[in-house]
């Protein structure tokens, strides 16, 4: 075939494909236009998952009568005048492509009345060509109706998912904008059913409830921006550690109130939950990143869902640190409403001796005398992620330890607690110098074909945590040393214990993989339920747990302790 220039109609249908991939992309562009026009209310209606019809109505600035035909032209925009403007884009749109692209692949009707205009204008378009502009009576704002999406592009039509799937995408898309613009009222009606509304009263928690459900929304943790003078500020809400999802798709990210997709930042959020969630579970939430417009390039792709940061590492770390900080400040021990702040011993170079239970004995209702215990306890207030000093009381069922704290009773799962202690100890080991146990004689371990295939690419990782192991041909491996924690197992069992992990693994990030592996080792090494512990051992375990940085969960995310506040006990015994 000879080279020739494509007719404009085909060229624009091809170009439209980059902007309009599916019904949800149409909704996205039209909602963005409404928000750019300062709408207070945005109403979206769809039929048949958006293929039959999409209508977006707003009460924003509107389009002046003389500009309405122009708005459908490609590269027609009121939001950008010079290339330098790209550095400081504050609007969601700027490419002037959306209406033109939609009109290239669907029938479009545009009705708009600009603020202060005497009447509205209506214009229809098919194949990208606007027809019959007519003045009409209309309220201030804009209504865009898009019918028979892709009727002229059968190839694209084929790729659409079921109406149900498309409806779901539209639901989640509108929800994202509602989260980003809580001061705007949103209504979404799909096939005659109201599927989403947001009140527009500026209260983001109310929108969260509509998106994630009331229970989850009430328990979500608000992020506090750290470093007021930082260029990157992170806010929003994330799930508490005892709520999770089976995938990452409810981690909603926004940059300067634009919904974005970014695998690295999603990973930053996931990493913040590291060891706080069970393997294979993921957090959810809405994370809002604010930064100067010139630090982020939104002009990466016509759909504007991807952005590029001038300093991606700074953004990554700001997200991860902000989320982590919020989590550690708020993971409550299981089963209790989060306690009022309470005192804790400060762990410094001069270790205070265990104060014993004296603070419990002296209730001091008069507020006069100050006990030694109180002096110790006063210097700092317990961040809710930590645990107070505990007095060991005993063991029950050869599985749980009982301890007393300044505000009630603690039940501690000895296995989970020990896992946490070992995990943090192993993570503190100097990088590259794991504590290992050398075997007297190297041992050759024969693995299954699947285990060998899983282990081979991970030998470096396994060495980092204390195995000295090398391939010995076929599915055999020669082991010279094992992590000290697994010293009680045969070399074969020790190796198999970690290989199991690889078999389940997808493709974790390197340090995530290492932490998981360590968690696995600790699980094997930790004291089991059924083991009777002497008083000394109980006390030692409790002391070690107190010093952990995340004492309330095991590395797999299960709680290590249940706290029964004095209050609750008093109520249960009918004293209150
Ligand atoms: P962009 O949003 O990138 O500027 P669009 O093709 O989406 O490009 O829209 C073209 C222009 O039409 C916009 O710049 C704006 O001036 C006008 N416009 C589109 N939709 C609306 C709306 N809902 N309210 C007011 N003006 C609108
Ligand atoms: Mg636009």
Coordinates of N, CA, C and O in Angstrom, one line a residue, residues 225-315:
X225 N -0.1 16.0 57.8 CA 1.1 16.3 57.0 C 2.3 16.6 58.0 O 2.1 17.1 59.0
X226 N 3.4 16.1 57.6 CA 4.6 16.3 58.4 C 5.5 17.4 57.7 O 5.5 17.4 56.5
X227 N 6.1 18.2 58.5 CA 7.0 19.2 58.0 C 6.2 20.2 57.2 O 6.0 20.2 56.0
X228 N 5.8 21.2 58.0 CA 4.9 22.3 57.4 C 5.6 23.0 56.2 O 5.0 23.4 55.3
X229 N 6.9 23.0 56.3 CA 7.6 23.8 55.2 C 8.0 22.9 54.0 O 8.6 23.4 53.1
X230 N 7.7 21.6 54.1 CA 8.1 20.8 53.0 C 7.3 21.2 51.7 O 6.2 21.6 51.8
X231 N 7.9 20.9 50.6 CA 7.3 21.2 49.3 C 6.2 20.2 49.1 O 5.2 20.5 48.4
X232 N 6.4 19.0 49.6 CA 5.4 18.0 49.3 C 4.6 17.7 50.6 O 5.2 17.5 51.7
X233 N 3.3 17.9 50.5 CA 2.4 17.7 51.7 C 1.4 16.6 51.4 O 0.8 16.5 50.4
X234 N 1.3 15.7 52.4 CA 0.5 14.5 52.2 C -0.6 14.5 53.3 O -0.4 14.6 54.4
X235 N -1.9 14.4 52.8 CA -3.0 14.3 53.7 C -4.0 13.2 53.3 O -3.7 12.5 52.3
X236 N -5.1 13.1 53.9 CA -6.1 12.2 53.5 C -6.4 11.2 54.6 O -6.2 11.4 55.8
X237 N -6.9 10.0 54.2 CA -7.4 9.0 55.2 C -6.9 7.6 54.7 O -7.0 7.3 53.5
X238 N -6.5 6.8 55.6 CA -6.1 5.4 55.3 C -6.7 4.4 56.3 O -7.2 4.8 57.3
X239 N -6.8 3.2 55.8 CA -7.4 2.2 56.7 C -6.6 1.8 57.9 O -5.4 1.9 57.9
X240 N -7.3 1.5 59.0 CA -6.6 1.0 60.2 C -6.1 -0.4 59.9 O -6.6 -1.0 59.0
X241 N -5.1 -0.8 60.7 CA -4.5 -2.1 60.4 C -5.4 -3.3 60.5 O -5.1 -4.4 59.9
X242 N -6.5 -3.2 61.2 CA -7.3 -4.4 61.2 C -8.4 -4.4 60.1 O -9.3 -5.3 60.2
X243 N -8.4 -3.5 59.2 CA -9.2 -3.6 58.0 C -8.3 -3.6 56.8 O -7.3 -2.9 56.7
X244 N -8.7 -4.5 55.9 CA -7.8 -4.6 54.7 C -8.6 -5.1 53.5 O -9.7 -5.5 53.6
X245 N -7.9 -5.1 52.3 CA -8.5 -5.6 51.1 C -7.6 -6.6 50.5 O -6.5 -6.7 50.8
X246 N -8.2 -7.4 49.5 CA -7.3 -8.4 48.9 C -6.5 -7.9 47.7 O -5.7 -8.6 47.1
X247 N -6.7 -6.6 47.4 CA -5.9 -6.0 46.3 C -5.6 -4.5 46.6 O -6.1 -4.0 47.5
X248 N -4.8 -3.9 45.7 CA -4.4 -2.6 45.9 C -5.3 -1.5 45.3 O -5.0 -0.3 45.3
X249 N -6.4 -2.0 44.7 CA -7.1 -1.0 43.9 C -7.9 0.0 44.6 O -8.3 1.0 44.0
X250 N -8.1 -0.1 45.9 CA -8.8 0.9 46.7 C -7.8 1.9 47.4 O -8.2 2.6 48.3
X251 N -6.6 1.8 46.9 CA -5.6 2.9 47.4 C -5.7 4.0 46.4 O -5.2 3.9 45.2
X252 N -6.5 5.0 46.7 CA -6.7 6.1 45.8 C -5.8 7.2 46.0 O -5.6 7.7 47.1
X253 N -5.1 7.6 44.9 CA -4.1 8.7 45.0 C -4.5 9.9 44.2 O -5.1 9.8 43.1
X254 N -4.1 11.0 44.8 CA -4.4 12.3 44.1 C -3.2 13.2 44.2 O -2.6 13.3 45.3
X255 N -3.0 13.9 43.2 CA -1.9 15.0 43.2 C -2.6 16.3 42.9 O -3.2 16.4 41.8
X256 N -2.5 17.3 43.7 CA -3.2 18.5 43.5 C -4.6 18.3 43.1 O -5.1 18.9 42.1
X257 N -5.3 17.4 43.8 CA -6.7 17.1 43.6 C -7.0 16.5 42.2 O -8.1 16.4 41.8
X258 N -6.0 15.9 41.6 CA -6.2 15.2 40.4 C -6.0 13.7 40.7 O -5.0 13.3 41.3
X259 N -7.0 12.9 40.3 CA -6.8 11.4 40.6 C -5.7 10.9 39.6 O -5.8 11.1 38.5
X260 N -4.8 10.2 40.2 CA -3.7 9.7 39.4 C -3.5 8.2 39.7 O -4.0 7.6 40.7
X261 N -2.8 7.5 38.7 CA -2.4 6.1 38.9 C -0.9 6.2 39.0 O -0.3 6.8 38.1
X262 N -0.3 5.5 40.0 CA 1.1 5.6 40.2 C 1.5 4.4 41.0 O 1.3 4.3 42.2
X263 N 2.2 3.4 40.3 CA 2.5 2.2 41.0 C 3.5 2.4 42.1 O 3.4 1.8 43.2
X264 N 4.4 3.3 41.9 CA 5.4 3.5 43.0 C 4.8 4.1 44.2 O 5.1 3.7 45.3
X265 N 3.9 5.1 44.0 CA 3.3 5.7 45.2 C 2.3 4.7 45.9 O 2.1 4.7 47.1
X266 N 1.7 3.8 45.1 CA 0.8 2.8 45.7 C 1.7 1.9 46.6 O 1.4 1.6 47.7
X267 N 2.9 1.6 46.0 CA 3.8 0.7 46.8 C 4.3 1.5 48.1 O 4.4 0.8 49.1
X268 N 4.4 2.8 48.0 CA 4.8 3.5 49.2 C 3.7 3.4 50.3 O 4.1 3.2 51.5
X269 N 2.5 3.4 49.9 CA 1.4 3.3 50.9 C 1.4 1.8 51.5 O 1.4 1.6 52.7
X270 N 1.6 0.9 50.6 CA 1.6 -0.5 51.0 C 2.8 -0.8 52.0 O 2.6 -1.4 53.0
X271 N 3.9 -0.2 51.6 CA 5.1 -0.4 52.5 C 4.9 0.2 53.9 O 5.5 -0.3 54.8
X272 N 4.1 1.2 53.9 CA 3.9 1.8 55.3 C 3.2 0.9 56.2 O 3.3 1.0 57.4
X273 N 2.5 -0.1 55.6 CA 1.8 -1.1 56.4 C 2.6 -2.3 56.7 O 2.1 -3.3 57.2
X274 N 3.9 -2.2 56.3 CA 4.7 -3.4 56.3 C 4.7 -4.0 57.7 O 4.9 -3.3 58.7
X275 N 4.5 -5.3 57.8 CA 4.4 -6.1 59.0 C 3.2 -5.8 59.8 O 2.9 -6.4 60.8
X276 N 2.4 -4.8 59.4 CA 1.2 -4.5 60.2 C 0.0 -5.2 59.6 O -1.1 -5.3 60.2
X277 N 0.1 -5.6 58.3 CA -1.0 -6.3 57.6 C -0.5 -7.7 57.3 O 0.7 -8.0 57.1
X278 N -1.4 -8.7 57.3 CA -1.1 -10.0 56.9 C -0.6 -10.0 55.5 O -1.1 -9.3 54.6
X279 N 0.3 -11.0 55.2 CA 0.8 -11.1 53.8 C -0.4 -11.3 52.9 O -1.3 -12.1 53.2
X280 N -0.4 -10.7 51.7 CA -1.5 -10.8 50.8 C -2.7 -9.9 51.0 O -3.6 -10.0 50.3
X281 N -2.6 -9.1 52.1 CA -3.7 -8.2 52.3 C -3.2 -6.8 52.1 O -2.0 -6.5 52.2
X282 N -4.1 -5.9 51.7 CA -3.6 -4.5 51.3 C -4.5 -3.5 52.0 O -5.7 -3.7 52.3
X283 N -3.9 -2.3 52.2 CA -4.7 -1.2 52.8 C -5.6 -0.6 51.8 O -5.5 -0.9 50.6
X284 N -6.4 0.3 52.2 CA -7.2 1.2 51.3 C -7.2 2.6 51.9 O -6.9 2.8 53.0
X285 N -7.6 3.5 51.0 CA -7.7 4.9 51.5 C -7.6 5.9 50.4 O -7.6 5.5 49.2
X286 N -7.6 7.1 50.8 CA -7.5 8.2 49.8 C -6.4 9.1 50.3 O -6.4 9.7 51.4
X287 N -5.4 9.2 49.5 CA -4.1 9.9 49.8 C -4.0 11.2 48.9 O -4.0 11.0 47.7
X288 N -4.0 12.3 49.5 CA -3.9 13.6 48.8 C -2.5 14.2 48.9 O -2.1 14.5 50.0
X289 N -1.9 14.3 47.8 CA -0.6 14.9 47.8 C -0.7 16.3 47.2 O -1.3 16.5 46.1
X290 N -0.2 17.3 47.9 CA -0.2 18.7 47.4 C 1.3 19.1 47.2 O 2.1 18.9 48.1
X291 N 1.5 19.7 46.1 CA 2.9 20.2 45.8 C 2.8 21.4 44.8 O 1.8 21.5 44.1
X292 N 3.8 22.2 44.7 CA 3.8 23.3 43.7 C 3.6 22.7 42.3 O 4.2 21.6 42.0
X293 N 2.8 23.4 41.5 CA 2.4 22.8 40.2 C 3.7 22.6 39.4 O 3.8 21.7 38.6
X294 N 4.7 23.4 39.6 CA 5.9 23.2 38.7 C 6.7 22.0 39.1 O 7.6 21.6 38.4
X295 N 6.4 21.3 40.2 CA 7.1 20.1 40.6 C 6.5 18.9 40.0 O 7.0 17.8 40.3
X296 N 5.5 19.0 39.3 CA 4.8 17.8 38.8 C 4.4 18.1 37.3 O 3.8 19.1 37.0
X297 N 4.7 17.1 36.5 CA 4.3 17.2 35.0 C 3.1 16.3 34.8 O 3.2 15.1 34.9
X298 N 2.0 17.0 34.5 CA 0.8 16.2 34.3 C 0.6 15.9 32.8 O -0.4 15.2 32.4
X299 N 1.4 16.5 32.0 CA 1.3 16.3 30.5 C 2.1 15.1 30.0 O 2.9 15.2 29.1
X300 N 1.8 13.9 30.6 CA 2.6 12.7 30.2 C 1.8 11.9 29.2 O 2.4 11.3 28.3
X301 N 0.5 11.9 29.4 CA -0.3 11.1 28.5 C -1.7 11.9 28.3 O -2.1 12.6 29.2
X302 N -2.3 11.7 27.2 CA -3.5 12.4 26.9 C -4.6 12.2 28.0 O -5.4 13.1 28.3
X303 N -4.6 11.0 28.6 CA -5.7 10.8 29.6 C -5.3 11.4 30.9 O -6.1 11.4 31.9
X304 N -4.1 11.9 31.1 CA -3.7 12.7 32.3 C -3.8 11.9 33.6 O -3.9 12.5 34.7
X305 N -3.8 10.6 33.5 CA -3.9 9.8 34.7 C -2.5 9.5 35.3 O -2.4 9.1 36.4
X306 N -1.5 9.7 34.5 CA -0.1 9.5 35.0 C 0.5 10.8 35.1 O 0.3 11.7 34.3
X307 N 1.4 11.0 36.1 CA 2.1 12.2 36.2 C 3.6 11.9 36.4 O 3.9 10.7 36.7
X308 N 4.4 12.9 36.2 CA 5.8 12.7 36.5 C 6.3 13.7 37.5 O 5.9 14.9 37.4
X309 N 7.0 13.2 38.5 CA 7.4 14.2 39.5 C 8.9 14.6 39.3 O 9.7 13.9 38.8
X310 N 9.1 15.9 39.6 CA 10.5 16.3 39.5 C 11.4 15.6 40.4 O 12.5 15.2 40.1
X311 N 10.9 15.3 41.6 CA 11.7 14.5 42.6 C 10.9 13.4 43.1 O 10.3 13.4 44.2
X312 N 10.8 12.3 42.3 CA 10.0 11.2 42.7 C 10.3 10.6 44.1 O 9.5 10.2 44.8
X313 N 11.6 10.5 44.4 CA 12.0 9.9 45.7 C 11.4 10.7 46.9 O 11.0 10.1 47.9
X314 N 11.5 12.0 46.7 CA 11.0 12.9 47.8 C 9.5 12.6 48.0 O 9.0 12.5 49.1
X315 N 8.7 12.4 46.9 CA 7.3 12.2 47.0 C 7.0 10.9 47.6 O 6.2 10.7 48.5

